[in-house]
Amino acid sequence: GGSKGDVPEDANAHCPGTQSEEAGKADSCAGCPNQQICATAPKGPDPDLVAIAERMATVKHKILVLSGKGGVGKSTFSAQLSFALAEMDHQVGLLDIDICGPSIPKMLGLEGQDIHQSNLGWSPIYVESNLGVMSIGFMLPNPDDAVIWRGPRKNGLIKQFLKDVDWGEIDYLVVDAPPGTSDEHISIVQYLQATEVDGAIIVTTPQQVSLIDVRKEINFCKKVGVPVLGVVENMSGLRQAFTDLKFVKPGLAGEIDATEWAMNYIKEKAPELLSVVACSEVFDSSKGGAEKMCHEMGVPFLGKVPMDPQLCKAAEEGRSCFADQRCSASAPALKSIIDKLIKTK
C-alpha cells in the first residue's frame, strides 16, 4: 500500500492511500471497488478539525462518559456529574451526542427548550449560569419523533456541535455518548484528537452480561488512545429507606396492598426498624463485578453507586441529587466517585 493516508482493507495492491492526490487515479486503482469514491472525495486534512480545535481551546477538561450497554445509567451519571461539578463552582458544559436516544434534556429539566444562534455560534441551554447543555433533543419539533439517520449524518451533527457551539471559557465539558462502540464514538475521538481529551469514564452494572461489553469498551479506548479514567459500577444493589418500602399480601385473587397495615404494625411492635435501610442484591455480582474486572484489565475502579429510587426520581424530575437529603443512598456514593475523579485530574 501507499504511504499517504489510509488504505482500505479491500483496496488493490500498491494503493496510494485515500488522502493521496493520486487516489482513484493511479494505475493501481483500476478495478478497485473504492476507485470512484477515492477519486471524488476531498483530499488532505479536514479543515473543520482546525475550527474544532480553536473552539475547544477554551475548554480545560474534556471527559467522555461511555457504556457497553444501554440502560446502565450512563446518562444519569453524566447528568449528576455535571450537576456536581457546577455545584463545586466550576464552569461546566454537557454535550449529549446520543443522537437516537437523547435523554439529557429530560434529566436536566430542560424539555421544550430551543437552541438560539448568535454571531458567536449556537448558544447552549443553561440550567444554571455555570451549567450549559447541548443536545439534538432541543432540535426535535416533537420529543416523540424518531431520529432515523445513517452514520454520515450523525457524524455531521456531532462535528457541528463541536465546531459551532459557543461554550465560552469552561472548566469541564462532559460528553454523554451512546452505548457501544459505533460511529458516534469514532467521530468524537477523531474530531477531538488534537484537543487533548482527558479520558473516559465507563459506566456498567455488576452482572457479567454487562461487563462483557465493558471489556470491549475499554479495549476500544486503548486502541484509539483515550485514557480510561475509571469504571463506575452503577445499580450496585438496591438501597431503600425502610419507610419507603411497600408491602403486599399475595392471594388467589391477586395482590393486596398491605403497606399501611405493615407500617402500623412495625411502629407498634418494632419502631427501631423505621430507621433501618433495606438492602438487596438485584444483579448477580458473584463473579466479582466491575471491581474485579478493572483489576484484571489494569484500569481504575472509581466506585459503586447503589440503585436508589430517589435518584431515579431526581433524574425523572430533572434535578440534582445533591440539592437535598432525599438521595441519601446514592448521593454520597456519587460524591465520593466525583471527588476521586477530581483529585486524579
Tab-separated table of C-alpha atoms in Angstrom:
chain	number	residue	atom	x	y	z
A	1	GLY	CA	0.000	0.000	0.000
A	2	GLY	CA	0.905	3.659	-0.253
A	3	SER	CA	2.397	5.761	2.471
A	4	LYS	CA	-0.122	8.594	2.187
A	5	GLY	CA	-3.394	8.458	4.064
A	6	ASP	CA	-5.485	5.456	4.911
A	7	VAL	CA	-5.588	2.268	2.858
A	8	PRO	CA	-8.994	0.494	2.822
A	9	GLU	CA	-8.981	-3.209	3.724
A	10	ASP	CA	-10.409	-4.176	0.328
A	11	ALA	CA	-8.017	-1.964	-1.680
A	12	ASN	CA	-5.852	-3.176	-4.546
A	13	ALA	CA	-2.165	-3.856	-4.095
A	14	HIS	CA	0.008	-0.711	-4.216
A	15	CYS	CA	-2.901	1.501	-3.157
A	16	PRO	CA	-1.625	5.125	-2.965
A	17	GLY	CA	-3.885	5.846	0.037
A	18	THR	CA	-7.225	7.648	0.230
A	19	GLN	CA	-5.621	11.021	1.057
A	20	SER	CA	-3.136	10.932	-1.825
A	21	GLU	CA	-3.641	13.213	-4.844
A	22	GLU	CA	-3.366	10.005	-6.916
A	23	ALA	CA	-6.259	8.331	-5.056
A	24	GLY	CA	-8.672	6.829	-7.586
A	25	LYS	CA	-6.489	7.951	-10.491
A	26	ALA	CA	-3.334	5.827	-10.279
A	27	ASP	CA	-2.910	2.735	-12.481
A	28	SER	CA	-3.083	0.555	-9.362
A	29	CYS	CA	-6.609	1.891	-8.675
A	30	ALA	CA	-8.091	0.255	-11.791
A	31	GLY	CA	-10.835	-2.181	-10.829
A	32	CYS	CA	-10.723	-1.271	-7.108
A	33	PRO	CA	-14.233	-1.129	-5.541
A	34	ASN	CA	-13.283	2.185	-3.907
A	35	GLN	CA	-11.991	3.868	-7.077
A	36	GLN	CA	-14.895	6.240	-7.710
A	37	ILE	CA	-15.206	7.260	-4.054
A	38	CYS	CA	-11.478	7.935	-3.750
A	39	ALA	CA	-11.364	9.925	-6.964
A	40	THR	CA	-14.154	12.311	-5.901
A	41	ALA	CA	-13.567	12.553	-2.138
A	42	PRO	CA	-11.864	15.704	-0.751
A	43	LYS	CA	-8.166	15.230	-0.054
A	44	GLY	CA	-5.939	16.384	2.772
A	45	PRO	CA	-6.759	17.193	6.398
A	46	ASP	CA	-10.337	18.080	7.334
A	47	PRO	CA	-10.478	21.903	7.609
A	48	ASP	CA	-13.235	21.586	10.231
A	49	LEU	CA	-10.743	19.981	12.622
A	50	VAL	CA	-8.926	23.320	12.843
A	51	ALA	CA	-12.197	25.075	13.716
A	52	ILE	CA	-12.962	22.409	16.343
A	53	ALA	CA	-9.503	22.787	17.887
A	54	GLU	CA	-9.996	26.553	18.088
A	55	ARG	CA	-13.412	26.134	19.716
A	56	MET	CA	-12.145	23.537	22.187
A	57	ALA	CA	-9.168	25.722	23.147
A	58	THR	CA	-11.424	27.428	25.718
A	59	VAL	CA	-12.307	24.097	27.377
A	60	LYS	CA	-9.850	22.985	30.072
A	61	HIS	CA	-11.006	19.378	30.585
A	62	LYS	CA	-12.924	17.049	28.271
A	63	ILE	CA	-14.459	13.876	29.729
A	64	LEU	CA	-16.305	11.197	27.740
A	65	VAL	CA	-18.949	9.111	29.541
A	66	LEU	CA	-19.330	5.713	27.871
A	67	SER	CA	-21.074	2.392	28.430
A	68	GLY	CA	-21.004	-1.003	26.783
A	69	LYS	CA	-24.764	-1.469	27.030
A	70	GLY	CA	-27.782	0.792	27.162
A	71	GLY	CA	-29.867	1.089	30.310
A	72	VAL	CA	-26.978	1.024	32.801
A	73	GLY	CA	-27.464	4.624	33.980
A	74	LYS	CA	-24.815	6.330	31.846
A	75	SER	CA	-26.877	9.451	31.133
A	76	THR	CA	-27.993	9.647	34.760
A	77	PHE	CA	-24.324	9.590	35.778
A	78	SER	CA	-23.432	12.234	33.147
A	79	ALA	CA	-26.212	14.500	34.398
A	80	GLN	CA	-25.312	14.135	38.082
A	81	LEU	CA	-21.578	14.535	37.335
A	82	SER	CA	-22.384	17.824	35.589
A	83	PHE	CA	-24.609	18.990	38.458
A	84	ALA	CA	-21.864	18.131	40.976
A	85	LEU	CA	-19.105	19.922	39.043
A	86	ALA	CA	-21.314	23.010	38.688
A	87	GLU	CA	-22.086	22.979	42.410
A	88	MET	CA	-18.303	22.998	43.017
A	89	ASP	CA	-18.312	26.391	41.222
A	90	HIS	CA	-16.762	25.039	38.034
A	91	GLN	CA	-17.942	26.255	34.640
A	92	VAL	CA	-19.463	23.155	33.029
A	93	GLY	CA	-20.800	22.117	29.619
A	94	LEU	CA	-22.755	18.902	28.992
A	95	LEU	CA	-22.828	17.685	25.379
A	96	ASP	CA	-25.309	14.927	24.505
A	97	ILE	CA	-24.164	13.025	21.379
A	98	ASP	CA	-26.646	10.174	21.811
A	99	ILE	CA	-28.329	11.181	18.558
A	100	CYS	CA	-31.039	8.493	18.513
A	101	GLY	CA	-31.822	8.482	22.252
A	102	PRO	CA	-31.234	11.960	23.697
A	103	SER	CA	-32.310	11.795	27.356
A	104	ILE	CA	-30.157	14.622	28.737
A	105	PRO	CA	-32.779	17.398	28.224
A	106	LYS	CA	-35.206	15.401	30.402
A	107	MET	CA	-32.605	14.685	33.084
A	108	LEU	CA	-31.585	18.351	33.303
A	109	GLY	CA	-35.174	19.632	33.401
A	110	LEU	CA	-34.832	21.344	30.002
A	111	GLU	CA	-37.533	19.705	27.895
A	112	GLY	CA	-39.177	22.040	25.397
A	113	GLN	CA	-36.225	24.441	25.181
A	114	ASP	CA	-34.982	25.739	21.823
A	115	ILE	CA	-31.438	26.433	20.617
A	116	HIS	CA	-30.577	30.050	19.840
A	117	GLN	CA	-27.880	31.285	17.481
A	118	SER	CA	-25.702	34.361	17.716
A	119	ASN	CA	-22.737	35.688	15.775
A	120	LEU	CA	-20.571	33.529	18.078
A	121	GLY	CA	-22.386	30.274	17.198
A	122	TRP	CA	-25.040	28.103	18.817
A	123	SER	CA	-25.796	29.029	22.418
A	124	PRO	CA	-26.093	26.177	24.954
A	125	ILE	CA	-29.254	25.931	27.049
A	126	TYR	CA	-28.394	26.880	30.630
A	127	VAL	CA	-29.656	25.112	33.752
A	128	GLU	CA	-27.627	27.487	35.913
A	129	SER	CA	-25.305	30.303	34.914
A	130	ASN	CA	-22.368	27.851	35.077
A	131	LEU	CA	-24.023	24.753	33.564
A	132	GLY	CA	-24.813	24.746	29.846
A	133	VAL	CA	-26.296	21.867	27.826
A	134	MET	CA	-26.442	20.965	24.124
A	135	SER	CA	-28.434	18.071	22.643
A	136	ILE	CA	-30.268	17.093	19.486
A	137	GLY	CA	-33.267	16.814	21.810
A	138	PHE	CA	-33.572	20.619	21.633
A	139	MET	CA	-33.848	20.425	17.830
A	140	LEU	CA	-36.758	17.994	17.531
A	141	PRO	CA	-40.166	19.595	16.831
A	142	ASN	CA	-41.796	16.714	18.719
A	143	PRO	CA	-39.989	14.841	21.543
A	144	ASP	CA	-41.557	11.603	20.291
A	145	ASP	CA	-40.006	11.967	16.823
A	146	ALA	CA	-37.597	9.162	15.905
A	147	VAL	CA	-34.169	10.171	14.600
A	148	ILE	CA	-33.598	7.755	11.705
A	149	TRP	CA	-30.174	8.757	10.457
A	150	ARG	CA	-27.280	6.902	8.889
A	151	GLY	CA	-23.733	7.306	10.180
A	152	PRO	CA	-22.569	10.230	7.987
A	153	ARG	CA	-25.458	12.456	9.063
A	154	LYS	CA	-24.905	11.637	12.750
A	155	ASN	CA	-21.219	12.392	12.366
A	156	GLY	CA	-22.041	15.693	10.665
A	157	LEU	CA	-24.164	16.838	13.605
A	158	ILE	CA	-21.504	15.829	16.147
A	159	LYS	CA	-18.949	17.827	14.173
A	160	GLN	CA	-21.312	20.794	14.095
A	161	PHE	CA	-21.851	20.599	17.865
A	162	LEU	CA	-18.085	20.656	18.445
A	163	LYS	CA	-17.421	23.369	15.849
A	164	ASP	CA	-20.358	25.727	16.330
A	165	VAL	CA	-21.477	25.599	19.986
A	166	ASP	CA	-20.198	28.627	21.881
A	167	TRP	CA	-19.316	27.207	25.320
A	168	GLY	CA	-17.092	30.123	26.221
A	169	GLU	CA	-14.375	29.636	28.840
A	170	ILE	CA	-15.324	26.462	30.741
A	171	ASP	CA	-13.543	24.102	33.113
A	172	TYR	CA	-15.246	20.840	32.099
A	173	LEU	CA	-17.003	19.519	29.013
A	174	VAL	CA	-18.826	16.265	29.810
A	175	VAL	CA	-19.735	14.303	26.664
A	176	ASP	CA	-22.586	11.809	27.072
A	177	ALA	CA	-22.099	9.208	24.313
A	178	PRO	CA	-24.496	6.459	23.168
A	179	PRO	CA	-23.811	2.872	24.308
A	180	GLY	CA	-21.406	0.663	22.375
A	181	THR	CA	-18.540	1.493	20.032
A	182	SER	CA	-20.260	2.858	16.935
A	183	ASP	CA	-19.896	5.761	14.506
A	184	GLU	CA	-20.521	8.379	17.165
A	185	HIS	CA	-17.611	7.142	19.293
A	186	ILE	CA	-15.171	7.012	16.393
A	187	SER	CA	-16.258	10.503	15.319
A	188	ILE	CA	-15.946	12.175	18.729
A	189	VAL	CA	-12.468	10.693	19.230
A	190	GLN	CA	-11.382	11.655	15.714
A	191	TYR	CA	-12.705	15.212	15.988
A	192	LEU	CA	-11.159	15.776	19.427
A	193	GLN	CA	-7.844	14.021	18.720
A	194	ALA	CA	-5.886	17.279	18.566
A	195	THR	CA	-7.510	18.819	21.648
A	196	GLU	CA	-6.241	16.535	24.436
A	197	VAL	CA	-9.214	14.563	25.777
A	198	ASP	CA	-8.668	13.887	29.487
A	199	GLY	CA	-10.211	10.447	29.181
A	200	ALA	CA	-13.332	8.332	29.510
A	201	ILE	CA	-15.483	7.195	32.403
A	202	ILE	CA	-17.209	3.885	31.690
A	203	VAL	CA	-20.493	3.057	33.429
A	204	THR	CA	-21.663	-0.525	33.945
A	205	THR	CA	-23.879	-2.681	36.111
A	206	PRO	CA	-22.437	-5.579	38.173
A	207	GLN	CA	-23.552	-8.603	36.164
A	208	GLN	CA	-21.430	-10.402	33.583
A	209	VAL	CA	-23.773	-9.693	30.665
A	210	SER	CA	-22.906	-6.002	31.071
A	211	LEU	CA	-19.226	-6.468	31.901
A	212	ILE	CA	-18.642	-8.453	28.697
A	213	ASP	CA	-19.403	-5.315	26.691
A	214	VAL	CA	-17.490	-3.043	29.059
A	215	ARG	CA	-14.345	-5.018	28.272
A	216	LYS	CA	-14.936	-4.183	24.595
A	217	GLU	CA	-15.374	-0.513	25.530
A	218	ILE	CA	-12.087	-0.495	27.457
A	219	ASN	CA	-10.282	-2.117	24.521
A	220	PHE	CA	-11.824	0.484	22.189
A	221	CYS	CA	-10.391	3.267	24.370
A	222	LYS	CA	-6.974	1.638	24.381
A	223	LYS	CA	-6.980	1.249	20.587
A	224	VAL	CA	-7.930	4.864	19.897
A	225	GLY	CA	-5.645	6.295	22.586
A	226	VAL	CA	-8.277	7.602	25.024
A	227	PRO	CA	-7.217	7.131	28.672
A	228	VAL	CA	-9.712	5.270	30.864
A	229	LEU	CA	-10.232	7.484	33.910
A	230	GLY	CA	-12.115	4.678	35.604
A	231	VAL	CA	-15.150	2.437	35.728
A	232	VAL	CA	-18.291	3.113	37.778
A	233	GLU	CA	-20.429	0.178	38.915
A	234	ASN	CA	-23.964	1.565	38.881
A	235	MET	CA	-27.082	-0.120	40.313
A	236	SER	CA	-24.807	-1.958	42.729
A	237	GLY	CA	-27.534	-3.413	44.932
A	238	LEU	CA	-30.805	-1.783	45.961
A	239	ARG	CA	-30.768	0.523	48.981
A	240	GLN	CA	-34.025	1.996	50.209
A	241	ALA	CA	-35.223	3.506	53.465
A	242	PHE	CA	-37.469	1.043	55.285
A	243	THR	CA	-40.199	3.685	55.435
A	244	ASP	CA	-40.233	3.889	51.625
A	245	LEU	CA	-40.946	0.173	51.177
A	246	LYS	CA	-44.332	-1.089	50.057
A	247	PHE	CA	-45.805	-4.390	51.227
A	248	VAL	CA	-48.328	-6.686	49.549
A	249	LYS	CA	-50.229	-9.795	50.583
A	250	PRO	CA	-50.382	-12.364	47.737
A	251	GLY	CA	-53.683	-14.136	47.343
A	252	LEU	CA	-55.729	-16.157	44.861
A	253	ALA	CA	-57.459	-13.008	43.646
A	254	GLY	CA	-54.164	-11.154	43.228
A	255	GLU	CA	-52.033	-8.944	45.413
A	256	ILE	CA	-53.495	-6.759	48.135
A	257	ASP	CA	-51.692	-3.604	49.292
A	258	ALA	CA	-50.679	-4.207	52.910
A	259	THR	CA	-48.362	-1.218	53.340
A	260	GLU	CA	-50.495	0.716	55.818
A	261	TRP	CA	-51.124	-2.380	57.930
A	262	ALA	CA	-47.444	-3.380	57.900
A	263	MET	CA	-46.199	0.099	58.834
A	264	ASN	CA	-48.672	0.449	61.678
A	265	TYR	CA	-47.658	-2.983	62.977
A	266	ILE	CA	-43.953	-2.092	62.831
A	267	LYS	CA	-44.492	1.273	64.532
A	268	GLU	CA	-46.234	-0.528	67.365
A	269	LYS	CA	-44.110	-3.682	67.678
A	270	ALA	CA	-40.637	-2.752	66.332
A	271	PRO	CA	-40.264	1.038	65.851
A	272	GLU	CA	-36.454	0.726	65.681
A	273	LEU	CA	-36.863	-0.782	62.180
A	274	LEU	CA	-38.097	2.580	60.868
A	275	SER	CA	-34.534	3.945	60.853
A	276	VAL	CA	-33.111	0.918	59.019
A	277	VAL	CA	-32.115	0.948	55.335
A	278	ALA	CA	-33.232	-2.116	53.359
A	279	CYS	CA	-30.571	-3.635	51.038
A	280	SER	CA	-30.906	-6.246	48.307
A	281	GLU	CA	-28.690	-7.602	45.511
A	282	VAL	CA	-30.620	-7.011	42.281
A	283	PHE	CA	-27.933	-8.178	39.837
A	284	ASP	CA	-25.642	-11.161	40.225
A	285	SER	CA	-22.207	-9.919	41.326
A	286	SER	CA	-20.869	-13.289	42.478
A	287	LYS	CA	-18.095	-13.136	39.836
A	288	GLY	CA	-16.577	-10.039	41.434
A	289	GLY	CA	-18.381	-7.347	39.429
A	290	ALA	CA	-16.692	-4.315	37.918
A	291	GLU	CA	-14.002	-4.088	40.605
A	292	LYS	CA	-12.547	-7.486	39.729
A	293	MET	CA	-12.764	-6.741	36.007
A	294	CYS	CA	-10.850	-3.461	36.491
A	295	HIS	CA	-8.110	-5.301	38.367
A	296	GLU	CA	-7.836	-7.829	35.529
A	297	MET	CA	-7.746	-5.178	32.791
A	298	GLY	CA	-5.498	-2.715	34.576
A	299	VAL	CA	-7.890	0.243	34.715
A	300	PRO	CA	-9.010	2.298	37.754
A	301	PHE	CA	-12.172	1.367	39.633
A	302	LEU	CA	-13.933	4.549	40.754
A	303	GLY	CA	-16.591	3.006	42.984
A	304	LYS	CA	-20.129	1.681	43.329
A	305	VAL	CA	-23.439	3.528	43.198
A	306	PRO	CA	-26.435	1.691	44.659
A	307	MET	CA	-29.791	1.532	42.948
A	308	ASP	CA	-31.746	4.303	44.654
A	309	PRO	CA	-35.403	5.013	43.784
A	310	GLN	CA	-34.877	8.606	44.915
A	311	LEU	CA	-32.070	9.039	42.376
A	312	CYS	CA	-34.381	7.694	39.654
A	313	LYS	CA	-36.982	10.247	40.762
A	314	ALA	CA	-34.420	13.071	40.673
A	315	ALA	CA	-33.486	12.103	37.095
A	316	GLU	CA	-37.146	11.991	36.059
A	317	GLU	CA	-37.709	15.443	37.562
A	318	GLY	CA	-34.537	16.901	36.044
A	319	ARG	CA	-32.852	17.930	39.299
A	320	SER	CA	-29.594	17.385	41.145
A	321	CYS	CA	-29.454	14.534	43.647
A	322	PHE	CA	-27.111	16.684	45.757
A	323	ALA	CA	-29.582	19.522	46.315
A	324	ASP	CA	-31.302	17.912	49.322
A	325	GLN	CA	-31.147	14.845	51.554
A	326	ARG	CA	-33.640	12.706	49.632
A	327	CYS	CA	-30.987	10.697	47.702
A	328	SER	CA	-29.333	9.549	50.922
A	329	ALA	CA	-28.311	6.174	49.447
A	330	SER	CA	-26.806	7.324	46.129
A	331	ALA	CA	-25.628	10.921	46.591
A	332	PRO	CA	-22.729	10.120	48.992
A	333	ALA	CA	-21.523	7.330	46.663
A	334	LEU	CA	-21.641	9.632	43.634
A	335	LYS	CA	-19.905	12.425	45.570
A	336	SER	CA	-17.097	10.062	46.591
A	337	ILE	CA	-16.574	8.975	42.964
A	338	ILE	CA	-16.553	12.545	41.672
A	339	ASP	CA	-14.140	13.686	44.405
A	340	LYS	CA	-11.824	10.830	43.462
A	341	LEU	CA	-12.069	11.824	39.798
A	342	ILE	CA	-11.299	15.490	40.511
A	343	LYS	CA	-8.338	14.577	42.711
A	344	THR	CA	-6.955	12.334	39.944
A	345	LYS	CA	-7.250	15.066	37.305
